Coordinates of C-alpha atoms in Angstrom, one line a residue:
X12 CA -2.5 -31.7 -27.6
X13 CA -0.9 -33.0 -31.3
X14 CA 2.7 -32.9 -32.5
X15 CA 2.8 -31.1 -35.8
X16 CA 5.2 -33.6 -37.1
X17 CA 6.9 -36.6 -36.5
X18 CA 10.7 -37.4 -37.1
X19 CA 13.1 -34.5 -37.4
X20 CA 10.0 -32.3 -37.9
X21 CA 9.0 -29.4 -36.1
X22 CA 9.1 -30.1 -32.2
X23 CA 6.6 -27.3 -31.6
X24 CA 3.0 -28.5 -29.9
X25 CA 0.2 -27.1 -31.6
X26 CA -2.2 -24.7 -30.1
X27 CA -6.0 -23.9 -31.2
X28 CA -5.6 -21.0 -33.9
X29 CA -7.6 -17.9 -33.5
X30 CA -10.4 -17.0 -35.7
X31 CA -10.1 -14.1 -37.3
X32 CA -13.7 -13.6 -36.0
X33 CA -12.6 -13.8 -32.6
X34 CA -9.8 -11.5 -32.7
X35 CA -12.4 -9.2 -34.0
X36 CA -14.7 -9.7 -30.8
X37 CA -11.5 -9.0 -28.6
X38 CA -10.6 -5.7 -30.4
X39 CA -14.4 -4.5 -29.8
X40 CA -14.6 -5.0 -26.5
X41 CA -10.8 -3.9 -26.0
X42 CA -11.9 -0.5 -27.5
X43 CA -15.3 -0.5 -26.0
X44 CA -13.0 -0.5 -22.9
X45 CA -11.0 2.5 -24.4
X46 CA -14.1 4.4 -25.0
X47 CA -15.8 4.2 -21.4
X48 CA -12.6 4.7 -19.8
X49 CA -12.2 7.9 -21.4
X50 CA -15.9 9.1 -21.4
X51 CA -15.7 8.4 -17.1
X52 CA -12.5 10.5 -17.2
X53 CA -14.4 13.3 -18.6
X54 CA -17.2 13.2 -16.5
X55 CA -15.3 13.5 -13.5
X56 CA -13.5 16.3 -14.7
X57 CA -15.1 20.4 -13.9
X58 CA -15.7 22.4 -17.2
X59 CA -16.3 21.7 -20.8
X60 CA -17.4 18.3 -20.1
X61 CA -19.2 18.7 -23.8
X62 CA -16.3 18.9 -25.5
X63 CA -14.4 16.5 -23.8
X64 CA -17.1 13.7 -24.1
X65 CA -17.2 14.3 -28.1
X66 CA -13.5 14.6 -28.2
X67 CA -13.8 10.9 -26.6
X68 CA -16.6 9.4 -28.3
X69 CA -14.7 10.2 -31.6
X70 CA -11.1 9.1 -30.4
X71 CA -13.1 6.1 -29.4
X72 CA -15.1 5.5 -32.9
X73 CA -12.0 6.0 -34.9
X74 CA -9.6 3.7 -32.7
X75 CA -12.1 1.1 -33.1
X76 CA -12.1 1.3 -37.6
X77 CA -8.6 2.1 -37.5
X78 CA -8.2 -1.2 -35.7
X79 CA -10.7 -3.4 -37.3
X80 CA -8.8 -2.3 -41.1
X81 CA -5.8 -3.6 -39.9
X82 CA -4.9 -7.3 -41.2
X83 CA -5.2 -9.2 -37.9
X84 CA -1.5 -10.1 -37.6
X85 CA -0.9 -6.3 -37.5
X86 CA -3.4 -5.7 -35.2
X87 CA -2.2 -8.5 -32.9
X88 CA 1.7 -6.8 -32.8
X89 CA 2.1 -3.7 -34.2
X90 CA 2.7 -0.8 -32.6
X91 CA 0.6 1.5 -35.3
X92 CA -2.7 1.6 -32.9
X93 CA -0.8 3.1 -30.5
X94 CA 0.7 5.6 -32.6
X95 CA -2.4 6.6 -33.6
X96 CA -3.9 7.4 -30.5
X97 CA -1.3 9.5 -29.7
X98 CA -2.1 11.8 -32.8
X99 CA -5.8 11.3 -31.9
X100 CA -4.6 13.0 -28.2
X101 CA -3.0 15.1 -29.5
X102 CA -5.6 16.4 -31.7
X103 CA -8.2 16.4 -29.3
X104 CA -6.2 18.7 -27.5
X105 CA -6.3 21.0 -30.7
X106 CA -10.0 20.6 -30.7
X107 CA -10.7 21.3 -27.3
X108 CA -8.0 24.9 -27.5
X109 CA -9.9 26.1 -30.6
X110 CA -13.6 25.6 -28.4
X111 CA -12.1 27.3 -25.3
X112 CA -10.1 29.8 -26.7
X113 CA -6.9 28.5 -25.4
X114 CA -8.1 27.5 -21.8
X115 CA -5.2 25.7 -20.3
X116 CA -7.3 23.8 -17.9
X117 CA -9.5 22.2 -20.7
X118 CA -6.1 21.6 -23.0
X119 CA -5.4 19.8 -19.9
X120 CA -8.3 18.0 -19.3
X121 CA -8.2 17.0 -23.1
X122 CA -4.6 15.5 -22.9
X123 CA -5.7 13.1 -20.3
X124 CA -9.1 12.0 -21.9
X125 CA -6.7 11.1 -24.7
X126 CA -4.2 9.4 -21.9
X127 CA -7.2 7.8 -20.6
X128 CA -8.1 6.3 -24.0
X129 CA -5.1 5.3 -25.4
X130 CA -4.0 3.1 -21.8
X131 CA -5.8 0.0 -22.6
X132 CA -4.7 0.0 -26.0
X133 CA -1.3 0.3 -25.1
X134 CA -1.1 -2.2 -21.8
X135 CA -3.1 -4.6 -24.5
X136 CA -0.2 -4.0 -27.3
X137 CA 2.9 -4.5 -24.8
X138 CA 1.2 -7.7 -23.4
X139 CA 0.9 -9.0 -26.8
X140 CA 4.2 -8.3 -27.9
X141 CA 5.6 -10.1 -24.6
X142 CA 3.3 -12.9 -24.7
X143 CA 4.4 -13.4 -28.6
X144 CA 8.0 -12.5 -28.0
X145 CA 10.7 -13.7 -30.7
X146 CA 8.7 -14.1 -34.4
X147 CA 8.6 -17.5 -35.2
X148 CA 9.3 -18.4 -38.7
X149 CA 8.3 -21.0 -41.0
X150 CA 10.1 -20.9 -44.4
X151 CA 8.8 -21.4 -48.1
X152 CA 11.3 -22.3 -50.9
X153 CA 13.4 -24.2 -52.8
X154 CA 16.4 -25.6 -51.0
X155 CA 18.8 -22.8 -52.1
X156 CA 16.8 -19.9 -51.9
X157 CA 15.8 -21.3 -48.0
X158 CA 19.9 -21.7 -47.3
X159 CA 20.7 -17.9 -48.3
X160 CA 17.5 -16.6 -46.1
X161 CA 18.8 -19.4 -43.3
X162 CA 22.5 -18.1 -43.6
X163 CA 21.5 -14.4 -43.0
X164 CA 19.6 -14.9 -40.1
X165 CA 20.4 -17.7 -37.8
X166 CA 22.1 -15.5 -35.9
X167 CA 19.1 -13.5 -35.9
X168 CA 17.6 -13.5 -31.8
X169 CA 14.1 -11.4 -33.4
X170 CA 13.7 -14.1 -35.6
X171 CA 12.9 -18.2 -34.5
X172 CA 13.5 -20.4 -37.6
X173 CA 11.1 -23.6 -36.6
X174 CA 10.8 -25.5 -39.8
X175 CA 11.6 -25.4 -43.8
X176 CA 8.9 -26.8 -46.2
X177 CA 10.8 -27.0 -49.2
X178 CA 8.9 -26.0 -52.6
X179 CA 10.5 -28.7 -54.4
X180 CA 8.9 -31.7 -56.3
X181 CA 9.2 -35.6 -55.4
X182 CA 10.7 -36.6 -58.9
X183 CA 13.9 -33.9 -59.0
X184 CA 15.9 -36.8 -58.6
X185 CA 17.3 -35.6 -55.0
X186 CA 16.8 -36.5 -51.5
X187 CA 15.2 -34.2 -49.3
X188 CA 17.5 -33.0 -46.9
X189 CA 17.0 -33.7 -42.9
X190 CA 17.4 -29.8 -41.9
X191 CA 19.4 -26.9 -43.7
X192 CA 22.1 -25.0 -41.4
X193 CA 20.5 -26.7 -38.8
X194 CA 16.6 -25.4 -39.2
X195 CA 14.4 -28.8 -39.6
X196 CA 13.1 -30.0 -43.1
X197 CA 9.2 -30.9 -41.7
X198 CA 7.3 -30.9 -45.4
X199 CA 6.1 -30.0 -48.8
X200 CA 4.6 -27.0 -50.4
X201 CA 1.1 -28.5 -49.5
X202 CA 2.0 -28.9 -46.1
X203 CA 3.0 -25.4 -45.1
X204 CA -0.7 -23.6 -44.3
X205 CA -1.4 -27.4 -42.2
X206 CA 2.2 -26.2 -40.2
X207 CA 2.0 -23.1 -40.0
X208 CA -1.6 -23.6 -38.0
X209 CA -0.8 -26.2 -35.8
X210 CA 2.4 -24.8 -34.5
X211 CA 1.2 -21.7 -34.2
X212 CA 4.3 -19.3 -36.2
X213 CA 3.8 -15.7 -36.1
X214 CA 4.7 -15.6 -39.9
X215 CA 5.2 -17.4 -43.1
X216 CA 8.4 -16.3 -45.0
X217 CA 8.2 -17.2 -48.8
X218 CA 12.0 -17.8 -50.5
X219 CA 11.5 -16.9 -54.3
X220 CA 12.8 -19.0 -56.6
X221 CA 12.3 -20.8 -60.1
X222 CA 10.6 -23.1 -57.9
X223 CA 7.8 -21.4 -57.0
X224 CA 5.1 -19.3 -58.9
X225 CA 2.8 -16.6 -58.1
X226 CA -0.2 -19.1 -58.2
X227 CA 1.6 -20.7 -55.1
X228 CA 2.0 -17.5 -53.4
X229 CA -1.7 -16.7 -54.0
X230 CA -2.8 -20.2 -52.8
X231 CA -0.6 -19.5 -49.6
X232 CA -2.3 -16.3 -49.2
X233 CA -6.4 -18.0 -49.7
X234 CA -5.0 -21.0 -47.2
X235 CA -3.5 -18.2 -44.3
X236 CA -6.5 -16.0 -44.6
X237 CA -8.9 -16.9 -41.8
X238 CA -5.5 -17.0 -39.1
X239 CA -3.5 -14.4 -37.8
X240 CA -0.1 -15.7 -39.6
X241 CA 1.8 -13.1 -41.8
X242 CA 2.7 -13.9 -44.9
X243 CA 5.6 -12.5 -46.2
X244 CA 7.5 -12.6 -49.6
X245 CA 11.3 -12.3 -48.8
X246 CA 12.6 -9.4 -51.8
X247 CA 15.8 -9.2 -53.4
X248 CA 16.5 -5.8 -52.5
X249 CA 19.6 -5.5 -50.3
X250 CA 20.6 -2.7 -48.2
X251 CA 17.6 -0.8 -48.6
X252 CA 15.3 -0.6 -45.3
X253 CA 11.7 0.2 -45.5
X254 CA 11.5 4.1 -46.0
X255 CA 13.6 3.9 -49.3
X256 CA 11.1 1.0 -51.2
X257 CA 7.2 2.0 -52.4
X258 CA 5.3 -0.4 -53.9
X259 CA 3.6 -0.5 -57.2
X260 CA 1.8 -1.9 -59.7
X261 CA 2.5 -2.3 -63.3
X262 CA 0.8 -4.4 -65.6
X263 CA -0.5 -6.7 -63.0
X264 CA 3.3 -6.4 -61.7
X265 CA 4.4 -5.3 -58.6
X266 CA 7.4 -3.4 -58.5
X267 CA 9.5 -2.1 -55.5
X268 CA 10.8 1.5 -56.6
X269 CA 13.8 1.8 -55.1
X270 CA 14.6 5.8 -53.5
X271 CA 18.2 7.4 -54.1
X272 CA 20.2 6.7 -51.2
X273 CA 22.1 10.0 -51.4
X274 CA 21.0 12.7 -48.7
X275 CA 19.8 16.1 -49.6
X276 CA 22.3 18.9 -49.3
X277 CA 19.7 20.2 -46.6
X278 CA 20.0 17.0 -45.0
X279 CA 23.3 16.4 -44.7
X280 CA 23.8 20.5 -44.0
X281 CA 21.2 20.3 -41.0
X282 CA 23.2 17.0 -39.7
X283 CA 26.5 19.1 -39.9
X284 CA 25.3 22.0 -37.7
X285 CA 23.0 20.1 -35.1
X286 CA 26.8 17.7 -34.9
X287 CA 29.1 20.7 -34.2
X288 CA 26.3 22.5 -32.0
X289 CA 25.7 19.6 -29.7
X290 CA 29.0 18.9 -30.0
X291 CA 30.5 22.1 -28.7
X292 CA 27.9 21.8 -26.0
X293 CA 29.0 18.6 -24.7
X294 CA 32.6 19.9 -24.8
X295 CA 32.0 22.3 -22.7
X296 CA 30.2 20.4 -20.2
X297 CA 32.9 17.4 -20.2
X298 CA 36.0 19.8 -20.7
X299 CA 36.7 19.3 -17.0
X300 CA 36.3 15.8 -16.7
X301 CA 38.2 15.3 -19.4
X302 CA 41.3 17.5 -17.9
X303 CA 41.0 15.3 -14.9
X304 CA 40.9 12.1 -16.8
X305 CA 44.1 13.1 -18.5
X306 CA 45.9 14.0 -15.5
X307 CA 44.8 10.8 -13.9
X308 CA 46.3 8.9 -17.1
X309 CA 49.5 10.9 -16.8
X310 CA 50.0 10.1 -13.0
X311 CA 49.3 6.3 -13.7
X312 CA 52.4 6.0 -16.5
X313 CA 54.7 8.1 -18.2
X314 CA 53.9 10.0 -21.0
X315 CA 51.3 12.4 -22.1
X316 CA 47.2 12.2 -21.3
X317 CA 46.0 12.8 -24.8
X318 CA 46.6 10.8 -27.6
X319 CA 46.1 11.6 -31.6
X320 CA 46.2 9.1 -34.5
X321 CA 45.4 9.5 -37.9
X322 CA 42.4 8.4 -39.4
X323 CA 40.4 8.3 -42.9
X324 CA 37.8 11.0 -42.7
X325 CA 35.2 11.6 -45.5
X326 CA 36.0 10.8 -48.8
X327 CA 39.3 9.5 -48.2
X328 CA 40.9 12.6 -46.3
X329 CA 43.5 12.5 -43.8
X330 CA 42.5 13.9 -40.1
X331 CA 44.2 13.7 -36.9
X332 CA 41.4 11.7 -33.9
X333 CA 42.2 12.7 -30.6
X334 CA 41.5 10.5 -27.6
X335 CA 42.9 9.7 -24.0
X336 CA 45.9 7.4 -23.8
X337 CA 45.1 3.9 -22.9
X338 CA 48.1 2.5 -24.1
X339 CA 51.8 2.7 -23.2
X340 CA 53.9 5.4 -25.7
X341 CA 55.7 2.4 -27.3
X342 CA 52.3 0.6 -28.2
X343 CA 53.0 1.7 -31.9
X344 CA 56.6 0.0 -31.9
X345 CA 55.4 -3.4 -30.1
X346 CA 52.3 -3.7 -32.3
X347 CA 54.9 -6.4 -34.7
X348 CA 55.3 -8.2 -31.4
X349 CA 51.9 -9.1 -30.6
X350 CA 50.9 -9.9 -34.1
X351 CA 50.4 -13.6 -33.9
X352 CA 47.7 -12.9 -31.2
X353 CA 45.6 -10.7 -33.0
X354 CA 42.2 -10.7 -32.3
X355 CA 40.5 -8.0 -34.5
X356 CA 38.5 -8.7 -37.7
X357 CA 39.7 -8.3 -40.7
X358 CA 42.2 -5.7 -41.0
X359 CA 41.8 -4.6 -37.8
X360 CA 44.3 -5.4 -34.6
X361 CA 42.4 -6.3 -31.3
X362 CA 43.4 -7.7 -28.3
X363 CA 41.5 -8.9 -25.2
X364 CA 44.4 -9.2 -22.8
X365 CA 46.6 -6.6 -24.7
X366 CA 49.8 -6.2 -22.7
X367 CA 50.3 -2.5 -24.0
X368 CA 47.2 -1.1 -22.1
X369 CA 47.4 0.8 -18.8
X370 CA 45.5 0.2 -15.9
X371 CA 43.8 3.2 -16.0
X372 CA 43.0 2.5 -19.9
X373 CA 41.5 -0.4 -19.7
X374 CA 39.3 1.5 -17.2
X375 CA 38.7 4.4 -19.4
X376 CA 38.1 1.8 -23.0
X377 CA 35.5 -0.1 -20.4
X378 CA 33.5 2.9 -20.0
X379 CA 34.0 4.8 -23.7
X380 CA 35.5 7.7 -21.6
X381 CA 39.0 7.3 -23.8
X382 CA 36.4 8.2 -26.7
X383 CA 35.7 12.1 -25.4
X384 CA 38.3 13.8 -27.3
X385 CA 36.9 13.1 -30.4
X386 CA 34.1 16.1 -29.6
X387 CA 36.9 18.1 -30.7
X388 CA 37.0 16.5 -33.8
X389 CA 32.9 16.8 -34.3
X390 CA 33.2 20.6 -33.5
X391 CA 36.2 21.0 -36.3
X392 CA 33.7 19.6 -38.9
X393 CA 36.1 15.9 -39.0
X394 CA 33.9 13.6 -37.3
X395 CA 30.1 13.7 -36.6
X396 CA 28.9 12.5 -33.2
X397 CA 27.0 9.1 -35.3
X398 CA 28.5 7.4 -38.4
X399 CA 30.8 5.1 -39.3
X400 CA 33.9 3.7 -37.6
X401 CA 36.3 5.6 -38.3
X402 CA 39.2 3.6 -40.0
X403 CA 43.0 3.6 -40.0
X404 CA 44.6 4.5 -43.2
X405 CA 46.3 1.1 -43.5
X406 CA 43.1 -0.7 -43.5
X407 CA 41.4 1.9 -46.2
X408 CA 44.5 1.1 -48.3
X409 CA 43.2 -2.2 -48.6
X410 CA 39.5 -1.0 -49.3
X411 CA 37.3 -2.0 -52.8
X412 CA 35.1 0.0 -54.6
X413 CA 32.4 -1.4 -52.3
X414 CA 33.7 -1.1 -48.9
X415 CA 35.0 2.7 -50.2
X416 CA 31.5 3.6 -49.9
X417 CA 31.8 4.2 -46.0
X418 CA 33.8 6.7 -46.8
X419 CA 31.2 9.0 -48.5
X420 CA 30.3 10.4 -45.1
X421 CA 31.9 11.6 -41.9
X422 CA 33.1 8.6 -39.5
X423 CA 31.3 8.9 -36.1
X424 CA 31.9 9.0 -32.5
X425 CA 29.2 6.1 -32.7
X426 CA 27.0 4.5 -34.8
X427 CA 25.6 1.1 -36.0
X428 CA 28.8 -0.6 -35.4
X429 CA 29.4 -0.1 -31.8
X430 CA 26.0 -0.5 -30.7
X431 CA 25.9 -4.1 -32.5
X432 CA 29.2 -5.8 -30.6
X433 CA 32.0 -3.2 -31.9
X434 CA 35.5 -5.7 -31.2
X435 CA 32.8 -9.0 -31.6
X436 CA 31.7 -7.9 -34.7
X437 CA 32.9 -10.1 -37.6
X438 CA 35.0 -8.0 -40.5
X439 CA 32.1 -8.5 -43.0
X440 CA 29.3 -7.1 -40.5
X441 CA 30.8 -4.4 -39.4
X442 CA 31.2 -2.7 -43.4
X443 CA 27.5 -4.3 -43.7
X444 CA 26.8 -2.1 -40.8
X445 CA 28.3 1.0 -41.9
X446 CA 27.0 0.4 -45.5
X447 CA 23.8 0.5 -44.2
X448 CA 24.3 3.4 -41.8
X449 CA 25.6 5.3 -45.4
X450 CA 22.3 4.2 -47.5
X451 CA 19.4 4.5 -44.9
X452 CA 20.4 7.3 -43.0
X453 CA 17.6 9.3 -41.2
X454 CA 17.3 11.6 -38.3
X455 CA 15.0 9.1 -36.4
X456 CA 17.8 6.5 -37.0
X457 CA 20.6 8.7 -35.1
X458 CA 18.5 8.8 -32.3
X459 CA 17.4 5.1 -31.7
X460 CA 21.6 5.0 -32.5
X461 CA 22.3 7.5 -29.4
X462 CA 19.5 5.3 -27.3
X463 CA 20.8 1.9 -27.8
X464 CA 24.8 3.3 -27.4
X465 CA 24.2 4.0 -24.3
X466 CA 23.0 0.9 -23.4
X467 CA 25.9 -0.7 -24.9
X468 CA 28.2 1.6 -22.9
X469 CA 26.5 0.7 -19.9
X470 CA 26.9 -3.5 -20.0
X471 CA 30.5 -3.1 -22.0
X472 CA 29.6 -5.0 -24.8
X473 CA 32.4 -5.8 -27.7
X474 CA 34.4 -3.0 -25.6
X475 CA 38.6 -3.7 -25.7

């Protein structure tokens, strides 16, 4: 085996690429595989073995186009062939109720052809994305345009920055830096399809800049072709994720049209009444345990078991947050004691070994339980159960025109903030994170929001 590069290049061992032609061979026989899987299924199955057998020669047939019109790098990790053998199941099961006139053993029988089919895709799918793991990077650009994409995500653990080739020529009248934030300087424009093979990268980023023309980018492109590396041209659009940007063409021009980032009033209505529905639900299934909580916090020190603060509630109004006490009554008044051992970002107070919590509230912050209340809240139409931290007035006092904008929504009992580190967040990431939140907000979103929270409940992550 070679070294890609010598020196303070990249320390990555090269591996033997593979053809695009050989990927294609893999996919056939991968969906070949599919295809008699599911035609076996079907035979062994009693009744409308007709049906079944078309429904599986088709699924079959059309997993294997949808596949081979994929660029290889997407069919090597994305998750879209799996996706669409789902609809394909799904679909045959249509099929297969409009022949038998709503049979329930052939629906049945159809659902697991389509199970049967969409397996080795699947297993094949997960063991590629395992095997590939974190997506390592090599980066295009001149040196300023590769620190800004190196600044933002370095701290990135999706993303494995191996090398810089910087798009910069010999007579600038500078010396070519040994690394940038750390990330390796290993070569030249010329160099980077010679890299990018040898040490194997999943992708290519490209950093525009004056440096740089589309005739590189195309050049890039012709180089990269026969390999599964991505190449990717890093846009200027900021805060804007996928759903929100189509792409099109104007006078040999592409342009990224940008959506509005304001929700419909259906939207925003239909997230109101699913909030204050689920929430009353959830009330009424934790009212008990939260009684008991708060007589436990009474019993543990003096003072009362709930506790209510005022907070900064859609656009800029005053609401009252209710929550289990955690804290001693006179937390408020020794707050001006403690100040020298603040730990919160920005204007927030936080404090790991905060002398003002109770036992049984450092318990109850551990676990998110002091955060039940707050389904009061959600069912009065002052919170929703995902959205932004809701903030003190003092720190919203302080607020720009920019950060102001995570007020044009209800704060939330959870959201992007406390599923990313909550208390280990820096100031500036957490209003990136609601900001976000604010601009990209879909339904899909809240849910992979609710998943991941409770995972961050469960290992106590940022929690003070």
């Amino acid at each position: 085996e070679q070294r890609v590069a010598e020196g303070p290049g990249l320390a990555v061992l090269g591996r033997r690429d593979v053809s695009v032609r050989h990927l294609h061979l893999i996919l056939l026989a991968r969906d070949i595989l599919a295809l008699l899987i599911g035609v076996a299924v079907a035979l062994g199955l009693p009744g409308a073995v007709g049906p079944l057998l078309a429904v599986a020669v088709v699924s079959g047939v059309l997993l294997h186009l949808f596949s081979m019109a994929l660029p290889p790098y997407e069919r090597e990790t994305s998750s879209a062939p799996v996706r669409q053998v789902v609809g394909l199941g799904v679909g045959a099961a249509l099929l297969c109720f409009t022949f038998a006139l709503a049979s329930a053993t052939t629906v049945r029988s159809a659902m697991l052809v389509g199970v049967a089919v969409a397996a080795p895709v699947g297993v094949s799918t997960l063991l590629a994305r395992l095997r590939r793991g974190e997506s390592s990077t090599l980066l295009v650009g001149d040196r300023m345009s590769v620190y800004h994409l190196v600044n933002q995500w370095h701290r990135r653990p999706e993303v494995s920055l191996v090398g810089i080739c910087l798009a910069e020529s010999d007579d600038e009248g500078t010396d070519t830096p040994v690394d940038i934030l750390g990330v390796p300087v290993v070569g030249r424009l010329h160099d980077v399809a010679a890299l990018a093979v040898q040490a194997q990268v999943a992708q290519v980023v490209v950093a525009p800049g004056p440096s740089l023309t589309a005739y590189d980018v195309r050049r890039l492109s012709w180089a990269l072709e026969s390999t599964t590396i991505e190449l990717t041209v890093a846009a200027e659009v900021h805060g804007a994720l996928p759903h929100r940007i189509s792409p099109r063409v104007l006078g040999r021009r592409l342009l990224l049209s940008v959506r509005p980032s304001k929700r419909s009033a259906l939207a925003s209505g239909a997230k109101s009444v699913l909030d204050r529905g689920l929430g009353l639900l959830l009330l009424l299934l934790l009212a008990p345990l939260m009684a008991f909580l708060a007589l436990v916090v009474r019993f543990d020190s003096p003072g009362p078991g709930f506790f209510k603060q005022q907070r900064t509630g859609k656009d800029g109004h005053f609401f009252w947050m209710y929550k289990l006490r955690t804290m001693t009554v006179d937390a408020e008044k020794r707050r001006h004691e403690l100040a020298a051992h603040n730990e919160g970002a920005g204007p927030l107070f936080k404090m790991r070994a905060d002398p003002r919590v109770t036992r049984v509230g450092a318990v109850l912050r551990a676990t998110s339980l002091d955060e039940v209340p707050q389904l009061v809240n959600v069912v009065r139409g002052e919170m929703s159960l995902i959205g932004p931290r809701p903030a003190l007035p003092s720190e919203t006092e302080h607020y720009d025109d920019w950060i102001r904008r995570r007020l044009s929504v209800k704060p939330g009992m959870t959201g992007l903030w406390q599923v990313s580190g909550r208390s280990d967040l820096p100031w500036q990431e957490a209003v990136r994170l609601d900001l976000d939140y604010v601009d990209n907000w879909t339904a899909g979103h809240d849910l992979s929001i609710v998943a991941r929270t409770v995972k961050a409940v469960l290992r106590r992550r940022g929690a003070l």
